[in-house]
């Protein structure tokens, strides 16, 4: 590892997504773990004492001795000046920290929902709408703030993008089968999920309905014009550790056969991106009738690929398919990291 | 228990649904267990030796000493003449036995898929389309053959019936969260389902798309005219023991608000049926945002009630809701038993 | 239900065990729900608002409108004077409330661990050591305080009691397979238990090692002399909703064959108790090689029976067996309720 | 990969353990996949058609096009003469094939139970009793037959070996928490394991009681003299995909403190073996009170390490601990592969 890798400060380093970010940075070619920021209560404690490690593999990603820093814009900026931050914060805390950091010159790639729908903030999946990054030049802050979508929107948007680009997707209905890691830690009670499934009581369905239209929109005259893309989802938590499966029924502007759809998906190259965390291929088709399945497919492409299967005709909407992504990698920490890589490649991170 | 209860012969008594039928008959006011029919290989063996008991409670439903009879129309008829039979057979075996029994004068209430779409055979949910029973009078057999829908169609059809009767439902998209008991025993491999969900590789989705239109159809000039009801489903097996949850997006002929829909569901009395296995109410609404859930709701109404929740607007189809039923009770053995009760009440069983 | 049933105040009514207690009292012939006591924070709120109901069946046990009372000895006593209380409190809160209640004249049957090993407090399983109730007469309080064992000790002690009475059990090693309801709500994180098992990090093993010797001891000269009964346990949480399975290896004073052991277990009548919650039989033997299993056996006897299987020779300790009990019924709320019934039958509850 | 890697014929290539063997050979430095042998019914079919692939990662290990060969000693020998075979066969088939292969000059490393207790056949864990390999020189066959222990014996024996070598372990009681992959595919029914645990109805407990004494025995005058090591186990299947956890209570010839035991385990180097599949370290200690856990620890050391935790005093046996190993890697395919590496390093494979 070269010594001059860029440090990435992790906001919310002790949570499930923060731990994934630490893990993904362990062997990164461009980046390394910078500050580990968390609640002021934990400040000063070594990372290993500030949280239990929730992932397999080397505990605390090799940085267990590093002390926690308070997740505060002034405190963080005072340390080494503005830098690159990856936010794995819950929405309420993100609201207090992310814009103040951007104001102080930080480049913040956020997984939080707080600012996703802010018209000043691009909601980016690099393979889908890297062009939205131009919005950053107009941001009123010295730094930059870029977000990635919700973990359930992610596989849906990636799966329909090749179809949308080719024929225009107008509407979808979807149902999710969501892993418990999406709820963080401790997250869901085992009592609720053992031998059971549970309709998601939060606003997950709202996010799935609103985020795709922004991501698939066009940047026109310095503003994002949403795609005419209407969606409705049902979200359900299932007893799975990692990997969100989504069943999608989609309506296109013109009839599209499963064969054509499959060919479009297979031919799609995700904008030809070549970032360190880009999976090859981005979309992976399975021909098995009982796949994708989270336990077997979520880790594909280092957790960054989306697996698609059962592309079939739907007499109501036109087309149906299953798609699946690792929710804390492609759907969270890895998504933010890919955005950080994109920012860095475009020269949008502080030097 | 009165001695003159009507014996019900169970076809396929050793399987998961057959065992449920035996269990449901244990304390039935009108019926009792008649012959236990299964594969000729098991003929003569006591029930307790012919199969492992898969359900909680008293093993073999108190009839463990009763010998198995070969599931063959001639053999069965030779015993005591034609009677009432409840078929819990797999489709392929049902095809060889059910019509021969009807020809010999039996009244067969079948849970098998073999003859569900046969135009001569009514596909009945007593609360929904008891009127279709008139088709029996035209059947070319001395006896009768009546079927019930697939375990996943069942909650869907019951949930939308009050809406369909009031405003006309035209189309639905649905996604299921199906319990493993629906696959029989041994059914799904534990390896496939632990910490995992699995798209159903069979023809479950085809059944969900075709059965509702027949059930909701009209009997006109001695034939069932399907309802103009188009559907498309995605079916997924989840690690749940009993209880199928279905997420439904539905389009009605005119806009219908969640409040109106909820009121219609609450007001629906299921045709005012008063059969021994009729639940009260048939449809049970929950106001909790994270319900219905299979582990907590499947046993409601003795496993015969359908629980409905989260009736909400859908920007694509108009309305969305969750519904849930116990798949081997309301969706299989209990459904066939309710049909048997209906036949009996209408004087359509051999005396 | 007669109107003059005795009210039982539930201490800790909002938790998993408190809810079970409310549920078990719903149709009780002697008792009814008295006050619902919980954290002062909840005081005044209707029960249905003070907690989510975690059990199947009628939510809030039919007393959802009843207001919560602060769980404080003075507050509770001021309401209607001393009465009968069932404590489902966590240990730390129990320590502050149970003795003050006893001092004010209450009869407290506690499931908490706080006072189980207090030499003044009997640790009672009615079928095993009802005689220890004589200790109550010596208690320094106007009222009484009686406890029941830990949910994992319970099946172990009940299973070995017939053997201990006949031949003297000296030592055991045990391993538990514990359901998540034993951790209360929210208790275990789903992330930790899905497709996983987890060694219990708490002091469960200490309780299993110490409680049996007290329960099986003798009351001599007004004090309990522990049985010479040494034990060692390993406790592991498994992804099961309800029902603790325990694998026991036991050493007796003289060799005992599995046949003799099984006969002793089958012949044991649990002291011939005839209380409303006494199961018949107390110990239930299964001959199936793959039983007992929590999902199929925990509810036997209304959750109050212990199921025992695979009584076999052990070349190291002499004898081995599996035993299983419903951990929140026989191992918690039902255990305390049975103790309440015993106290009441002996005239030891306030009148 | 060098072209002159030694081909390893997989006996039983289509099963769960056979697939693991294929997977482990994909990138092996010494070996490559030779013939894929399975039931004559599958002979001639490409591997990908002969079985569904049950593991994550590249389906069919990159050899999906290779045709299946009948698992018959004459057929296999006729192909290229005797070679090195890894047997992943069920016991009954192993009995018919393994000795005939050894008679024809093959070196067979078998995971099957068929010949484990045959006095002519060493039962080897390379780190523990590589010296037993001398038994091969006396085998009456032109080739060699070497076995590895049962998947549940494996972690137990590895965990106690450092203690046994230092102070002599005399007896143990154990309880297992066994993953479903140990039952092969389809193996356990999902119905039996969802939200449930199930006492193992087979002869697993017998194997755990008998195999360790042979493995820890001495080779004296050309015969293995069993160690004076008595054991008794309870085996239970739990809803876990991979990884067997074992709770062990052990009695040594003299008292041994947890500290001394932990030091011995940490210091043990497994005979200093340096084979391609040897993990570093062989035994891995965890200090976390709730570990080892299968989902987090089974993959350590490529699935070949054993994780040990909670080494604590036991008032009955002296010492207790938890140990865990990946059951289809360290406990099956990887165990046989390590034996193959040992045979090869000692020049005992056909050249």
PDB file of C-alpha atoms in Angstrom, chain D residues 149-266:
ATOM      1  CA  UNK D 149     -13.073 -37.999  11.233  1.00  0.00           C
ATOM      2  CA  UNK D 150     -16.691 -36.983  11.331  1.00  0.00           C
ATOM      3  CA  UNK D 151     -17.417 -33.270  11.015  1.00  0.00           C
ATOM      4  CA  UNK D 152     -18.407 -32.955  14.676  1.00  0.00           C
ATOM      5  CA  UNK D 153     -15.476 -34.973  16.049  1.00  0.00           C
ATOM      6  CA  UNK D 154     -13.082 -32.715  14.137  1.00  0.00           C
ATOM      7  CA  UNK D 155     -13.329 -29.480  16.170  1.00  0.00           C
ATOM      8  CA  UNK D 156     -13.520 -31.444  19.423  1.00  0.00           C
ATOM      9  CA  UNK D 157     -10.349 -33.438  18.762  1.00  0.00           C
ATOM     10  CA  UNK D 158      -8.391 -30.455  17.495  1.00  0.00           C
ATOM     11  CA  UNK D 159      -9.434 -28.372  20.497  1.00  0.00           C
ATOM     12  CA  UNK D 160      -8.452 -30.945  23.114  1.00  0.00           C
ATOM     13  CA  UNK D 161      -5.259 -32.200  21.496  1.00  0.00           C
ATOM     14  CA  UNK D 162      -2.949 -29.568  23.018  1.00  0.00           C
ATOM     15  CA  UNK D 163      -4.454 -30.338  26.433  1.00  0.00           C
ATOM     16  CA  UNK D 164      -4.295 -34.075  25.892  1.00  0.00           C
ATOM     17  CA  UNK D 165      -0.629 -33.948  24.878  1.00  0.00           C
ATOM     18  CA  UNK D 166       0.240 -31.866  27.927  1.00  0.00           C
ATOM     19  CA  UNK D 167      -1.825 -33.317  30.729  1.00  0.00           C
ATOM     20  CA  UNK D 168      -3.873 -36.202  29.375  1.00  0.00           C
ATOM     21  CA  UNK D 169      -7.596 -35.787  28.812  1.00  0.00           C
ATOM     22  CA  UNK D 170      -9.555 -38.736  30.157  1.00  0.00           C
ATOM     23  CA  UNK D 171     -13.162 -37.956  29.450  1.00  0.00           C
ATOM     24  CA  UNK D 172     -15.515 -35.450  27.944  1.00  0.00           C
ATOM     25  CA  UNK D 173     -19.187 -34.714  27.647  1.00  0.00           C
ATOM     26  CA  UNK D 174     -20.185 -32.625  24.676  1.00  0.00           C
ATOM     27  CA  UNK D 175     -23.180 -31.099  22.965  1.00  0.00           C
ATOM     28  CA  UNK D 176     -23.186 -30.041  19.343  1.00  0.00           C
ATOM     29  CA  UNK D 177     -24.930 -27.263  17.459  1.00  0.00           C
ATOM     30  CA  UNK D 178     -24.679 -28.655  13.937  1.00  0.00           C
ATOM     31  CA  UNK D 179     -25.211 -26.841  10.656  1.00  0.00           C
ATOM     32  CA  UNK D 180     -27.558 -28.250   8.029  1.00  0.00           C
ATOM     33  CA  UNK D 181     -24.882 -28.633   5.344  1.00  0.00           C
ATOM     34  CA  UNK D 182     -23.689 -31.592   7.392  1.00  0.00           C
ATOM     35  CA  UNK D 183     -26.754 -33.483   6.217  1.00  0.00           C
ATOM     36  CA  UNK D 184     -25.867 -33.045   2.538  1.00  0.00           C
ATOM     37  CA  UNK D 185     -28.429 -31.954  -0.023  1.00  0.00           C
ATOM     38  CA  UNK D 186     -31.423 -31.861   0.192  1.00  0.00           C
ATOM     39  CA  UNK D 187     -30.657 -33.080   3.718  1.00  0.00           C
ATOM     40  CA  UNK D 188     -32.815 -31.577   6.414  1.00  0.00           C
ATOM     41  CA  UNK D 189     -36.304 -30.362   5.563  1.00  0.00           C
ATOM     42  CA  UNK D 190     -36.832 -26.638   6.010  1.00  0.00           C
ATOM     43  CA  UNK D 191     -40.110 -27.495   7.788  1.00  0.00           C
ATOM     44  CA  UNK D 192     -38.133 -29.220  10.541  1.00  0.00           C
ATOM     45  CA  UNK D 193     -35.515 -26.534  11.078  1.00  0.00           C
ATOM     46  CA  UNK D 194     -37.213 -23.150  10.699  1.00  0.00           C
ATOM     47  CA  UNK D 195     -37.427 -21.545  14.135  1.00  0.00           C
ATOM     48  CA  UNK D 196     -36.499 -24.918  15.570  1.00  0.00           C
ATOM     49  CA  UNK D 197     -33.674 -27.210  16.649  1.00  0.00           C
ATOM     50  CA  UNK D 198     -33.734 -30.982  16.220  1.00  0.00           C
ATOM     51  CA  UNK D 199     -31.903 -33.745  18.088  1.00  0.00           C
ATOM     52  CA  UNK D 200     -29.886 -35.694  15.515  1.00  0.00           C
ATOM     53  CA  UNK D 201     -31.668 -39.021  15.052  1.00  0.00           C
ATOM     54  CA  UNK D 202     -28.691 -40.824  13.468  1.00  0.00           C
ATOM     55  CA  UNK D 203     -25.484 -42.308  14.843  1.00  0.00           C
ATOM     56  CA  UNK D 204     -23.579 -39.020  15.081  1.00  0.00           C
ATOM     57  CA  UNK D 205     -23.239 -39.388  18.841  1.00  0.00           C
ATOM     58  CA  UNK D 206     -21.681 -42.839  18.428  1.00  0.00           C
ATOM     59  CA  UNK D 207     -19.053 -41.456  16.062  1.00  0.00           C
ATOM     60  CA  UNK D 208     -18.187 -38.629  18.425  1.00  0.00           C
ATOM     61  CA  UNK D 209     -17.753 -41.121  21.231  1.00  0.00           C
ATOM     62  CA  UNK D 210     -15.566 -43.567  19.309  1.00  0.00           C
ATOM     63  CA  UNK D 211     -13.416 -41.630  16.836  1.00  0.00           C
ATOM     64  CA  UNK D 212     -11.436 -39.407  19.216  1.00  0.00           C
ATOM     65  CA  UNK D 213      -9.929 -42.350  21.123  1.00  0.00           C
ATOM     66  CA  UNK D 214      -8.595 -43.826  17.895  1.00  0.00           C
ATOM     67  CA  UNK D 215      -7.215 -40.516  16.616  1.00  0.00           C
ATOM     68  CA  UNK D 216      -5.489 -39.757  19.906  1.00  0.00           C
ATOM     69  CA  UNK D 217      -4.217 -43.330  20.230  1.00  0.00           C
ATOM     70  CA  UNK D 218      -0.666 -44.583  19.731  1.00  0.00           C
ATOM     71  CA  UNK D 219       0.662 -46.716  16.922  1.00  0.00           C
ATOM     72  CA  UNK D 220       2.289 -49.595  18.779  1.00  0.00           C
ATOM     73  CA  UNK D 221       3.633 -52.722  17.093  1.00  0.00           C
ATOM     74  CA  UNK D 222       1.851 -51.847  13.895  1.00  0.00           C
ATOM     75  CA  UNK D 223      -1.552 -51.349  15.454  1.00  0.00           C
ATOM     76  CA  UNK D 224      -3.373 -48.393  16.890  1.00  0.00           C
ATOM     77  CA  UNK D 225      -3.898 -48.619  20.607  1.00  0.00           C
ATOM     78  CA  UNK D 226      -6.810 -46.345  21.497  1.00  0.00           C
ATOM     79  CA  UNK D 227      -6.238 -43.537  23.948  1.00  0.00           C
ATOM     80  CA  UNK D 228      -7.955 -44.028  27.340  1.00  0.00           C
ATOM     81  CA  UNK D 229     -10.377 -41.347  26.347  1.00  0.00           C
ATOM     82  CA  UNK D 230     -14.062 -41.771  27.078  1.00  0.00           C
ATOM     83  CA  UNK D 231     -16.639 -39.497  25.615  1.00  0.00           C
ATOM     84  CA  UNK D 232     -20.342 -38.917  25.413  1.00  0.00           C
ATOM     85  CA  UNK D 233     -22.092 -36.483  23.146  1.00  0.00           C
ATOM     86  CA  UNK D 234     -25.513 -35.054  22.397  1.00  0.00           C
ATOM     87  CA  UNK D 235     -25.912 -33.943  18.798  1.00  0.00           C
ATOM     88  CA  UNK D 236     -28.496 -31.396  17.697  1.00  0.00           C
ATOM     89  CA  UNK D 237     -29.134 -29.855  14.297  1.00  0.00           C
ATOM     90  CA  UNK D 238     -29.659 -26.081  14.358  1.00  0.00           C
ATOM     91  CA  UNK D 239     -30.817 -23.636  11.649  1.00  0.00           C
ATOM     92  CA  UNK D 240     -27.326 -22.635  10.561  1.00  0.00           C
ATOM     93  CA  UNK D 241     -25.952 -23.071   7.039  1.00  0.00           C
ATOM     94  CA  UNK D 242     -22.295 -23.907   7.758  1.00  0.00           C
ATOM     95  CA  UNK D 243     -20.254 -24.391  10.922  1.00  0.00           C
ATOM     96  CA  UNK D 244     -20.532 -26.864  13.781  1.00  0.00           C
ATOM     97  CA  UNK D 245     -20.247 -25.443  17.291  1.00  0.00           C
ATOM     98  CA  UNK D 246     -19.444 -27.882  20.111  1.00  0.00           C
ATOM     99  CA  UNK D 247     -19.752 -27.252  23.842  1.00  0.00           C
ATOM    100  CA  UNK D 248     -17.208 -29.455  25.614  1.00  0.00           C
ATOM    101  CA  UNK D 249     -16.782 -30.376  29.283  1.00  0.00           C
ATOM    102  CA  UNK D 250     -13.457 -32.173  29.747  1.00  0.00           C
ATOM    103  CA  UNK D 251     -11.736 -34.034  32.576  1.00  0.00           C
ATOM    104  CA  UNK D 252      -7.930 -34.190  32.633  1.00  0.00           C
ATOM    105  CA  UNK D 253      -5.631 -36.453  34.602  1.00  0.00           C
ATOM    106  CA  UNK D 254      -4.695 -33.528  36.792  1.00  0.00           C
ATOM    107  CA  UNK D 255      -6.362 -30.168  37.437  1.00  0.00           C
ATOM    108  CA  UNK D 256      -5.765 -27.692  34.680  1.00  0.00           C
ATOM    109  CA  UNK D 257      -6.690 -24.043  34.947  1.00  0.00           C
ATOM    110  CA  UNK D 258      -8.373 -22.153  32.128  1.00  0.00           C
ATOM    111  CA  UNK D 259      -5.261 -19.982  31.875  1.00  0.00           C
ATOM    112  CA  UNK D 260      -2.963 -22.974  31.469  1.00  0.00           C
ATOM    113  CA  UNK D 261      -5.360 -24.518  28.978  1.00  0.00           C
ATOM    114  CA  UNK D 262      -5.561 -21.307  26.966  1.00  0.00           C
ATOM    115  CA  UNK D 263      -1.792 -21.003  26.953  1.00  0.00           C
ATOM    116  CA  UNK D 264      -1.414 -24.569  25.726  1.00  0.00           C
ATOM    117  CA  UNK D 265      -3.935 -23.965  22.955  1.00  0.00           C
ATOM    118  CA  UNK D 266      -2.258 -20.728  21.905  1.00  0.00           C
TER     119      UNK D 266
END
